[in-house]
Coordinates of C-alpha atoms and ligand atoms in Angstrom, one line a residue:
X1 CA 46.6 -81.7 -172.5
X2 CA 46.0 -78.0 -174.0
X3 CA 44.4 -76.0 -170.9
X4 CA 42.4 -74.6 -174.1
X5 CA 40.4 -77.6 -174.5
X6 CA 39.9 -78.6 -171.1
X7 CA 39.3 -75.6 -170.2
X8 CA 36.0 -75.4 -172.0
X9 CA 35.5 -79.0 -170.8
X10 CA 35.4 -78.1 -168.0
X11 CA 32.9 -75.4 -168.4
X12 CA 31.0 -77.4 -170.3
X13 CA 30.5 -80.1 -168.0
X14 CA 29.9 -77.6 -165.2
X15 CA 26.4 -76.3 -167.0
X16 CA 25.8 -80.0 -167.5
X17 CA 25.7 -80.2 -163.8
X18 CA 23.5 -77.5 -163.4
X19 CA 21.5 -78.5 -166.1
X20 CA 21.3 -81.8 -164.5
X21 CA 19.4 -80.4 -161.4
X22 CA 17.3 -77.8 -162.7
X23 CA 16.8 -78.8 -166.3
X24 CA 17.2 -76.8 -169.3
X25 CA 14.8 -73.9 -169.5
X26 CA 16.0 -70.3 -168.0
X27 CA 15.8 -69.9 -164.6
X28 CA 16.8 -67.1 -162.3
X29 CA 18.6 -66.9 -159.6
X30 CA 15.6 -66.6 -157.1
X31 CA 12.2 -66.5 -157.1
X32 CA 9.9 -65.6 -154.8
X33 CA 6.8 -67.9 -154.8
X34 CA 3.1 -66.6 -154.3
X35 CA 1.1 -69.9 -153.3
X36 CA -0.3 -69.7 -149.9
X37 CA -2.6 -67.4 -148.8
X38 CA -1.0 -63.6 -150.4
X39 CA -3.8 -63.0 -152.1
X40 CA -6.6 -63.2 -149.0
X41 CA -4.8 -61.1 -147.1
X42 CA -4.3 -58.6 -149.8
X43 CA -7.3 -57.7 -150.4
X44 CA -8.4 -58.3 -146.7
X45 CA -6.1 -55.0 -146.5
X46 CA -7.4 -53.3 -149.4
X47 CA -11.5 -54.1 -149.0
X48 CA -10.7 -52.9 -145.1
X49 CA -8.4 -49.8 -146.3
X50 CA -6.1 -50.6 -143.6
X51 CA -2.8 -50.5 -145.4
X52 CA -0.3 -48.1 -143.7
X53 CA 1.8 -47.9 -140.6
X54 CA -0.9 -49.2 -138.7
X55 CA -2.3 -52.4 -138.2
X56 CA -3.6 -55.8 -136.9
X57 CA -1.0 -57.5 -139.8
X58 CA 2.0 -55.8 -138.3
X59 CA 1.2 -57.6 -135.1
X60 CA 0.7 -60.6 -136.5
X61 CA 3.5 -61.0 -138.6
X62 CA 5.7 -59.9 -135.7
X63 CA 4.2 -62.6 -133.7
X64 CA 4.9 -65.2 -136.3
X65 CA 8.2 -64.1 -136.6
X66 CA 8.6 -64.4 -132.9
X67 CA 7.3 -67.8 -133.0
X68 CA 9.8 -69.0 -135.9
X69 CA 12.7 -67.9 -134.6
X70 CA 12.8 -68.1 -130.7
X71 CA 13.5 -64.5 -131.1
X72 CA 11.4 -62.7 -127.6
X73 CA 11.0 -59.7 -129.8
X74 CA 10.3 -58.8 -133.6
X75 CA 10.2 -55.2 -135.2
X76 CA 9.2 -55.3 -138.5
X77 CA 10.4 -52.3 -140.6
X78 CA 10.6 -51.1 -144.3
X79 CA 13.5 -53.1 -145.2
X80 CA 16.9 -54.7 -144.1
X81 CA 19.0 -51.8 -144.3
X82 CA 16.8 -49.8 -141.9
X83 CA 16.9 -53.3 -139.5
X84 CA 20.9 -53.0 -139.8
X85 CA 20.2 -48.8 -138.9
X86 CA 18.3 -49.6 -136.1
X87 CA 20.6 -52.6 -134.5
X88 CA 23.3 -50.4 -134.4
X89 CA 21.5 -47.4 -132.7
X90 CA 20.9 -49.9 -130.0
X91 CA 24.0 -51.2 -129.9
X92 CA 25.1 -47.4 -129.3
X93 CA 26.8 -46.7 -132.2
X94 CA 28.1 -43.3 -132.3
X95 CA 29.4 -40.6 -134.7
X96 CA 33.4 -41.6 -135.1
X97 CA 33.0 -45.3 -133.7
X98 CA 33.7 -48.0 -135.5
X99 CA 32.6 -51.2 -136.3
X100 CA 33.7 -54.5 -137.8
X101 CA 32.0 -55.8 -140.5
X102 CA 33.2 -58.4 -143.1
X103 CA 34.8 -56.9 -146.2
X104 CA 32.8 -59.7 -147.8
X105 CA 29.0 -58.1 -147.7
X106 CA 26.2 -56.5 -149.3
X107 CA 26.6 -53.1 -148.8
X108 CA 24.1 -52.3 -146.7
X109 CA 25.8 -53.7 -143.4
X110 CA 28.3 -50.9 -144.3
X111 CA 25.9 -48.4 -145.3
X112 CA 24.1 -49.2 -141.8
X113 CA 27.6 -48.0 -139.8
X114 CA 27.9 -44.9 -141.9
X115 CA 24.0 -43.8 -141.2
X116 CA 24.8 -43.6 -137.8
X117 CA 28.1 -41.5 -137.9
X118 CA 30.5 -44.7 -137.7
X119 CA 32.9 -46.0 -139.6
X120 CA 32.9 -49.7 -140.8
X121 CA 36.0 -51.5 -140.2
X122 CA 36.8 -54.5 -142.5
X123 CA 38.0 -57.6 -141.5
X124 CA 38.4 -60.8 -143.4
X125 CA 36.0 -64.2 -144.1
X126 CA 37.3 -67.7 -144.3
X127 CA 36.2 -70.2 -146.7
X128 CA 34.0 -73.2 -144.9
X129 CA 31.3 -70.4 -144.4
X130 CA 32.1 -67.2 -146.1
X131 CA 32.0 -65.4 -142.7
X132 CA 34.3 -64.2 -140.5
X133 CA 37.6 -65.5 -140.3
X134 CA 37.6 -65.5 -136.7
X135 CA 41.1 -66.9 -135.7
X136 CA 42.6 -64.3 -138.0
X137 CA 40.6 -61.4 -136.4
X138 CA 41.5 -62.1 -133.1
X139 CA 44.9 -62.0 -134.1
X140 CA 44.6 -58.3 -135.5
X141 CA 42.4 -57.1 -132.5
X142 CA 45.5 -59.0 -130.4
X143 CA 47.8 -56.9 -132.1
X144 CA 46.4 -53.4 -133.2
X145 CA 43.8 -52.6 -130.3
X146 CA 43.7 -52.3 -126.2
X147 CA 41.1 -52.5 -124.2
X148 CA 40.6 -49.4 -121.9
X149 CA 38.1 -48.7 -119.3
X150 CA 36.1 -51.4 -120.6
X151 CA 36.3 -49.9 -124.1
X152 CA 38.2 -51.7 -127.2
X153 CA 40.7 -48.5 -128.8
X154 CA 42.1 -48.9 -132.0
X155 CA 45.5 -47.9 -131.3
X156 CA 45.7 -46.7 -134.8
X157 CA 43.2 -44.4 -134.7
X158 CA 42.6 -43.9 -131.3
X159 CA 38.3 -44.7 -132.0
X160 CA 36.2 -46.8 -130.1
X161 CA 35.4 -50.0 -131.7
X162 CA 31.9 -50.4 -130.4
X163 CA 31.0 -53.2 -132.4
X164 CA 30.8 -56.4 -134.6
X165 CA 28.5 -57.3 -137.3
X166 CA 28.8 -60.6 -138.5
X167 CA 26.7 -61.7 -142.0
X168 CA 25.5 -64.9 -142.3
X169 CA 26.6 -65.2 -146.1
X170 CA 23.6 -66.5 -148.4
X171 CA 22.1 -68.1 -145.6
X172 CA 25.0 -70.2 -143.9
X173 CA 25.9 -69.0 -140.4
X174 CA 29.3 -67.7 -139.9
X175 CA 31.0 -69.7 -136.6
X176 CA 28.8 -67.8 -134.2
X177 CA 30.4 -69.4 -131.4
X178 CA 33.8 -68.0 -132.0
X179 CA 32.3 -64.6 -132.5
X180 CA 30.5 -64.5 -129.5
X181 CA 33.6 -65.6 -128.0
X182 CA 35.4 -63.1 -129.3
X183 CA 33.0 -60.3 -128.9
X184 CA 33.1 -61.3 -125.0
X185 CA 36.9 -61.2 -124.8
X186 CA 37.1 -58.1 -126.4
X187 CA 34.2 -56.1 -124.9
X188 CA 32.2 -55.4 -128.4
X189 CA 28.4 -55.6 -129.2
X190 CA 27.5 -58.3 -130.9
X191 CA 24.8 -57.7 -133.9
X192 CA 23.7 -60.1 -136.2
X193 CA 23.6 -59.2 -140.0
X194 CA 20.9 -62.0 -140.7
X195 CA 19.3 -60.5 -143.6
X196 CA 19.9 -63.6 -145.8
X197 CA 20.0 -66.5 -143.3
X198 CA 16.3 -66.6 -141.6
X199 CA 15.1 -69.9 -141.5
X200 CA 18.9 -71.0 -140.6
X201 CA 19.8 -72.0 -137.1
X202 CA 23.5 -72.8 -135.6
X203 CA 23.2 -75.5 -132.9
X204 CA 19.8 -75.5 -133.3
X205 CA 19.2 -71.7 -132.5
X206 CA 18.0 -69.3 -134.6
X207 CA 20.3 -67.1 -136.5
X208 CA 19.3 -63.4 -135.5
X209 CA 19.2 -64.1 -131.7
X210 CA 22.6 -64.4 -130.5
X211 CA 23.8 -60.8 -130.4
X212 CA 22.2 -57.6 -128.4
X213 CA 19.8 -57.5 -132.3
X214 CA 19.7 -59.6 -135.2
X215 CA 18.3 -58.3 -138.8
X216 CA 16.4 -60.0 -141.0
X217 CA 15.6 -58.9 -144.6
X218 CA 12.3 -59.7 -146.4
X219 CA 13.3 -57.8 -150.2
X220 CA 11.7 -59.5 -152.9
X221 CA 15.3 -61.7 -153.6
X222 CA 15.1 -62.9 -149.9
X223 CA 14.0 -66.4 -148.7
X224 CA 10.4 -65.2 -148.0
X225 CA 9.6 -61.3 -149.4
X226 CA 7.6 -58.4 -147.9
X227 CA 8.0 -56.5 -150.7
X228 CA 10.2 -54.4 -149.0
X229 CA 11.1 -55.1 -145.5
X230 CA 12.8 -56.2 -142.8
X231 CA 12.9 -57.4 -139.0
X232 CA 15.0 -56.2 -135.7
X233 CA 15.3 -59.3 -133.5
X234 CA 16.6 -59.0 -129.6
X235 CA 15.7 -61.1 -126.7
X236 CA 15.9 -58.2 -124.4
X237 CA 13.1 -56.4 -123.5
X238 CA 14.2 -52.7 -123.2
X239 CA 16.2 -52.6 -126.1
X240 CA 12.9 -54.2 -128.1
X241 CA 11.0 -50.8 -126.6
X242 CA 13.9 -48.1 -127.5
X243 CA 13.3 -50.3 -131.2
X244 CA 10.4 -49.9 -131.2
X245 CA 10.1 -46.2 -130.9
X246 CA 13.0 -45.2 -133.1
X247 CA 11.5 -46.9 -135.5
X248 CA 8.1 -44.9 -135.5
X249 CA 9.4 -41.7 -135.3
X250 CA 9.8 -41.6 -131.3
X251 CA 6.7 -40.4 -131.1
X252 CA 5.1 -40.5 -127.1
X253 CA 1.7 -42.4 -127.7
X254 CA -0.8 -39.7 -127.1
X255 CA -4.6 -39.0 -127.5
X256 CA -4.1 -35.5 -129.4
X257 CA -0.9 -34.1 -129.4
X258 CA 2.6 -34.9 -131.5
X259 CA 5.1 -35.0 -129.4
X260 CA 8.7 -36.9 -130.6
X261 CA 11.0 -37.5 -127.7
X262 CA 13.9 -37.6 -129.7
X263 CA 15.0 -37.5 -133.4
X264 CA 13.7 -40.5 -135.0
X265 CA 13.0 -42.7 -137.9
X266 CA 9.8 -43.5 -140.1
X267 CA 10.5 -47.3 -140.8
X268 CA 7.7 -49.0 -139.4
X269 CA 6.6 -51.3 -141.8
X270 CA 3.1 -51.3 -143.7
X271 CA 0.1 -53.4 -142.8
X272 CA 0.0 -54.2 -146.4
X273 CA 3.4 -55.4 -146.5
X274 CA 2.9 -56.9 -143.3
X275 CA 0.2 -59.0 -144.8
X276 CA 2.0 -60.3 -147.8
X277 CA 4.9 -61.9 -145.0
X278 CA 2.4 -63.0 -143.2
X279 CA 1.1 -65.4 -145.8
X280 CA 4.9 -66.0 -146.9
X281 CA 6.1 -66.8 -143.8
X282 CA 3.3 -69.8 -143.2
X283 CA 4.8 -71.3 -146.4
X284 CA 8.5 -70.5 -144.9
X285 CA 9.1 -74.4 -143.5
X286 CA 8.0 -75.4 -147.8
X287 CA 10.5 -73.2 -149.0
X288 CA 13.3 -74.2 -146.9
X289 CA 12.8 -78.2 -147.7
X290 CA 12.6 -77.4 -151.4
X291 CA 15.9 -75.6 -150.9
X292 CA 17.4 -77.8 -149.4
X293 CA 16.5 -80.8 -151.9
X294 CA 17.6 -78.4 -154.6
X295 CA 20.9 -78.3 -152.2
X296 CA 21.6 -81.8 -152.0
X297 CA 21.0 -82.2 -155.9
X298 CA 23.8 -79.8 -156.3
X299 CA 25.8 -81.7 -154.1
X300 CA 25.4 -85.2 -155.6
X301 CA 26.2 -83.9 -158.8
X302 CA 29.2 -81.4 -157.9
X303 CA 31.0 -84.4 -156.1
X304 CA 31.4 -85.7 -159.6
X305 CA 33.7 -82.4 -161.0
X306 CA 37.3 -82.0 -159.5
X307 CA 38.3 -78.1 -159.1
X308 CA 35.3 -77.1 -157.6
X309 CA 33.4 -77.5 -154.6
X310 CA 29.6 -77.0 -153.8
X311 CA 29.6 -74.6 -150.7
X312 CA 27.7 -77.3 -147.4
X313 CA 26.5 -76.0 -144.5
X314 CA 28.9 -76.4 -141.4
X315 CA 29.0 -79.4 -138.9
X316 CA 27.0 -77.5 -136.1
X317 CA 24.3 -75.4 -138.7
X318 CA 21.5 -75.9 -140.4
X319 CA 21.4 -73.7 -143.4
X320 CA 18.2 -72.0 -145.3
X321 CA 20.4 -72.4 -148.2
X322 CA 18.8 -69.2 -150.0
X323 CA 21.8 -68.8 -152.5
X324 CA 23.2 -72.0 -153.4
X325 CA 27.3 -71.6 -154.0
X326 CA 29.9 -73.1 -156.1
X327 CA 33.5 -72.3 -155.1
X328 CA 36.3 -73.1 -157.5
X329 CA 39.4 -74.1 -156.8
X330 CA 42.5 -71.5 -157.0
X331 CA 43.9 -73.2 -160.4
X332 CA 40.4 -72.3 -161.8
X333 CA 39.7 -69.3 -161.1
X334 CA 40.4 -67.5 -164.4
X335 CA 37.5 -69.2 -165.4
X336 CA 35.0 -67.6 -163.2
X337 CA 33.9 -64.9 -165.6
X338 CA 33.4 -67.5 -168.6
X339 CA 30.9 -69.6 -166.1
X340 CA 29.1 -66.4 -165.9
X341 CA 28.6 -65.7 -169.3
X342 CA 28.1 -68.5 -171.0
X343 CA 25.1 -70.2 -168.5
X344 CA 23.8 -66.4 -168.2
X345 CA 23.8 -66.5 -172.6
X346 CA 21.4 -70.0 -171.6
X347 CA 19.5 -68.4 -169.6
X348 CA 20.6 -69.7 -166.5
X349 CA 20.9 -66.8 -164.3
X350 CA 24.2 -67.3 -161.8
X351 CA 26.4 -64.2 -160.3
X352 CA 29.4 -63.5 -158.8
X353 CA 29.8 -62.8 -155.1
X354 CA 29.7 -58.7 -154.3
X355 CA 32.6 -56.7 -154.9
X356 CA 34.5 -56.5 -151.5
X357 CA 33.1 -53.2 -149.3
X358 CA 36.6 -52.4 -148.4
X359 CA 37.2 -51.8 -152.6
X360 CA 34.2 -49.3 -153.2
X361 CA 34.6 -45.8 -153.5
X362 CA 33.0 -44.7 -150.6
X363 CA 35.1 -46.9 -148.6
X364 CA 38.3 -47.4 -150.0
X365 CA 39.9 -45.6 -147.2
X366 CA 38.5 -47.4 -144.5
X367 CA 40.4 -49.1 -141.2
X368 CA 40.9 -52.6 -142.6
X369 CA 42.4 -55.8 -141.5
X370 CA 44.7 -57.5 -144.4
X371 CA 42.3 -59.2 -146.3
X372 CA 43.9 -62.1 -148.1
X373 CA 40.7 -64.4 -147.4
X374 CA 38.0 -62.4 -149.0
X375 CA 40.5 -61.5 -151.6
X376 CA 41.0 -65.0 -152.9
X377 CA 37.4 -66.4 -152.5
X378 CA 35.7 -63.3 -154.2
X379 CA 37.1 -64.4 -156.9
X380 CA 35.9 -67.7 -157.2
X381 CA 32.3 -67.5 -156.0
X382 CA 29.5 -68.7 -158.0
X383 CA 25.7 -68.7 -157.3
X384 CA 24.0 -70.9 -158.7
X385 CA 19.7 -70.6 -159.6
X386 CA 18.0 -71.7 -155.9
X387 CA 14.6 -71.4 -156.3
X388 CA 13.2 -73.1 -154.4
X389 CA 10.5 -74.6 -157.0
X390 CA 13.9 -76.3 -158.5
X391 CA 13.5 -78.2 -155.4
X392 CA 11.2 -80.2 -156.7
X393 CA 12.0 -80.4 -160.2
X394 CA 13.7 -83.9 -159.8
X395 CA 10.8 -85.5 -158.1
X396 CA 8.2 -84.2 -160.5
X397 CA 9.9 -86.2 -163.7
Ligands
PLP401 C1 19.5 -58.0 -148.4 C2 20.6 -57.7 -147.5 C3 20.6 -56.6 -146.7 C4 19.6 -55.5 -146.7 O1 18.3 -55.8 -146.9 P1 17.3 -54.8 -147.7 O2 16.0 -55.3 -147.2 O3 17.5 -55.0 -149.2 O4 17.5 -53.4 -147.2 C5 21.6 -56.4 -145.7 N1 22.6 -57.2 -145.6 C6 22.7 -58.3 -146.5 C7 23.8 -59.2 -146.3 C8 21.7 -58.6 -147.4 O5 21.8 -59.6 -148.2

């Protein structure tokens, strides 16, 4: 056959598929969805003029959160990135440490080590979740680290490694259990990047409270939005406090006078944004069924076209599935970029994974594990629209 011709074939019949599930008008990749009670609480903020760093929404929300994910503690800050700061003050993170973070990320989780002084170390993802590849990484650490007083030395360059951070990659959770294993073995804090995964639980546990912290992001392209914002989860109670007051400027609660313990941070979130998640997060339970019926559409349909497969969550998760995934197989993968543009000139909005971390300027010169995984899969990553409204597309006709 000329690969020409099948080639578009099979592009073609991969919009089909989409089209299939989501029909033919332009849809982005994800919406955020305003239909519960936003609007009430809005102007419940506005009429009272209690919008800022303080008030009775901030609670709420936090206890909501709390309530959703098991979680004994929720901070809720000005975004994800800030959550991902915060985490890793906790976790101790100091000026030359370093940390391992997948090379396959957002940036923030990177940007997060730096803001403290640390470096981010990469390390490689496998392919059933697009997290950590954690037989490979305990290889390297085998080889290229020793433990010493309790402490985990890279023998290369002689710095602590404090830490890991895995991501929970557009919602599915990474094999948490080999990662806490691993963090055990080799005496490193555990902190949970779960800005994209909340609603997603491994083993029935929510994603977010495994590690010392877990961070959540609420940014409009999230699973439920804030605005801007985000969430520190932790279980323990004195690292919730030390959260706490990092995170509003470490300032010792006093009738009259200022007085800031230390050198802290102004990212306590806003009742006003507070409100807004407040109404999302009542809806949250809706958006993850519709998700997850967009999901198995995918699936069904998918099943049907060899050299691809539609990323499923893992035997022992349950995922939010915020960003619904197509990985094709190595043979196709020169035909990534011609998915891209010819649904995106539809208007069918689908993107390629991130750029690795490890291949960005600012951190091209990085510790790094060999990073064959990430290498090959960035390549052939597609997300797909996941709206959840799409959910229900197929049920409405
Ligand atoms: C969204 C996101 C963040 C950061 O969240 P913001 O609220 O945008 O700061 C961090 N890590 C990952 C993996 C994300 O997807």
């Amino acid at each position: 056959m000329n690969t020409r011709i099948s080639s578009s074939a099979f592009v073609e019949s991969v919009i089909e598929a989409i089209k299939s599930v989501i029909g033919d008008s332009p849809q982005s990749l994800h919406e955020p969805r305003f239909i519960g009670k936003e609007k009430e609480y809005l102007l419940d903020c506005i009429s009272t003029g209690v919008v800022s760093s303080i008030g009775s929404y901030v609670d709420s929300f936090e206890q909501e959160l709390v309530e959703f994910t098991g979680a004994k503690h929720a901070i809720a800050v000005v975004n994800g990135t800030a959550a991902l700061h915060i985490s890793l003050l906790l976790a101790g993170v100091q000026a030359g440490d370093e940390v391992l973070i997948p090379s396959l990320t957002f940036v923030a989780t990177a940007n997060a080590v730096s803001y403290c002084g640390g470096v981010a170390h990469f390390v490689d993802s496998e392919e059933s979740t697009l997290g950590i590849d954690v037989s490979k990484l305990r290889k390297y650490l085998e080889e290229n680290t020793r433990i010493h007083k309790e402490a985990l030395i890279n023998k290369k360059t002689n710095a602590r490694i404090r830490a890991i951070v895995p991501m929970h990659c557009f919602g599915h959770p990474s094999d948490i259990q080999g990662l806490i294993e691993l963090a055990t073995d080799f005496k490193l804090i555990l902190v949970e990047d779960a800005a994209e995964s909340l609603g997603s639980t491994y083993l029935g546990r929510h994603t977010g409270t495994f590690g010392l912290t877990g961070a959540i992001s609420f940014n409009g392209n999230k699973i439920i939005t804030t605005g801007g914002g985000g969430a520190v989860l932790t279980d323990d109670d004195e690292i919730a406090k030390r959260g706490r007051h990092i995170s509003k400027t470490a300032r010792i609660p006093h009738k009259l006078n200022f007085i800031h313990d230390e050198i802290g941070y102004n990212y306590r979130m806003p009742n006003i944004n507070a409100a807004l998640g407040l109404a999302q997060i009542e809806g949250i339970e809706t958006e993850i069924k519709n998700k997850r019926s967009l999901a198995a559409n995918y699936r069904e349909v998918f099943k049907q076209i060899e050299g691809l497969k539609f990323l499923d969550e893992s035997r022992k998760s349950r995922s939010n599935y915020w960003l619904q995934t197509i990985i094709l197989s190595e043979q196709l993968a020169f035909l990534r970029d011609e998915i891209l543009l010819e649904t995106n000139a539809v208007g069918i909005s689908t993107r390629p994974a991130w750029n690795l971390i490890s291949e960005l300027k600012p951190y091209r010169t990085n510790p790094s594990m060999e990073l064959s995984g990430s290498k090959n899969l960035v390549k052939r990553i597609l997300n797909l629209p996941s709206s959840a409204k799409l959910g229900e597309f197929l049920s409405h006709e």
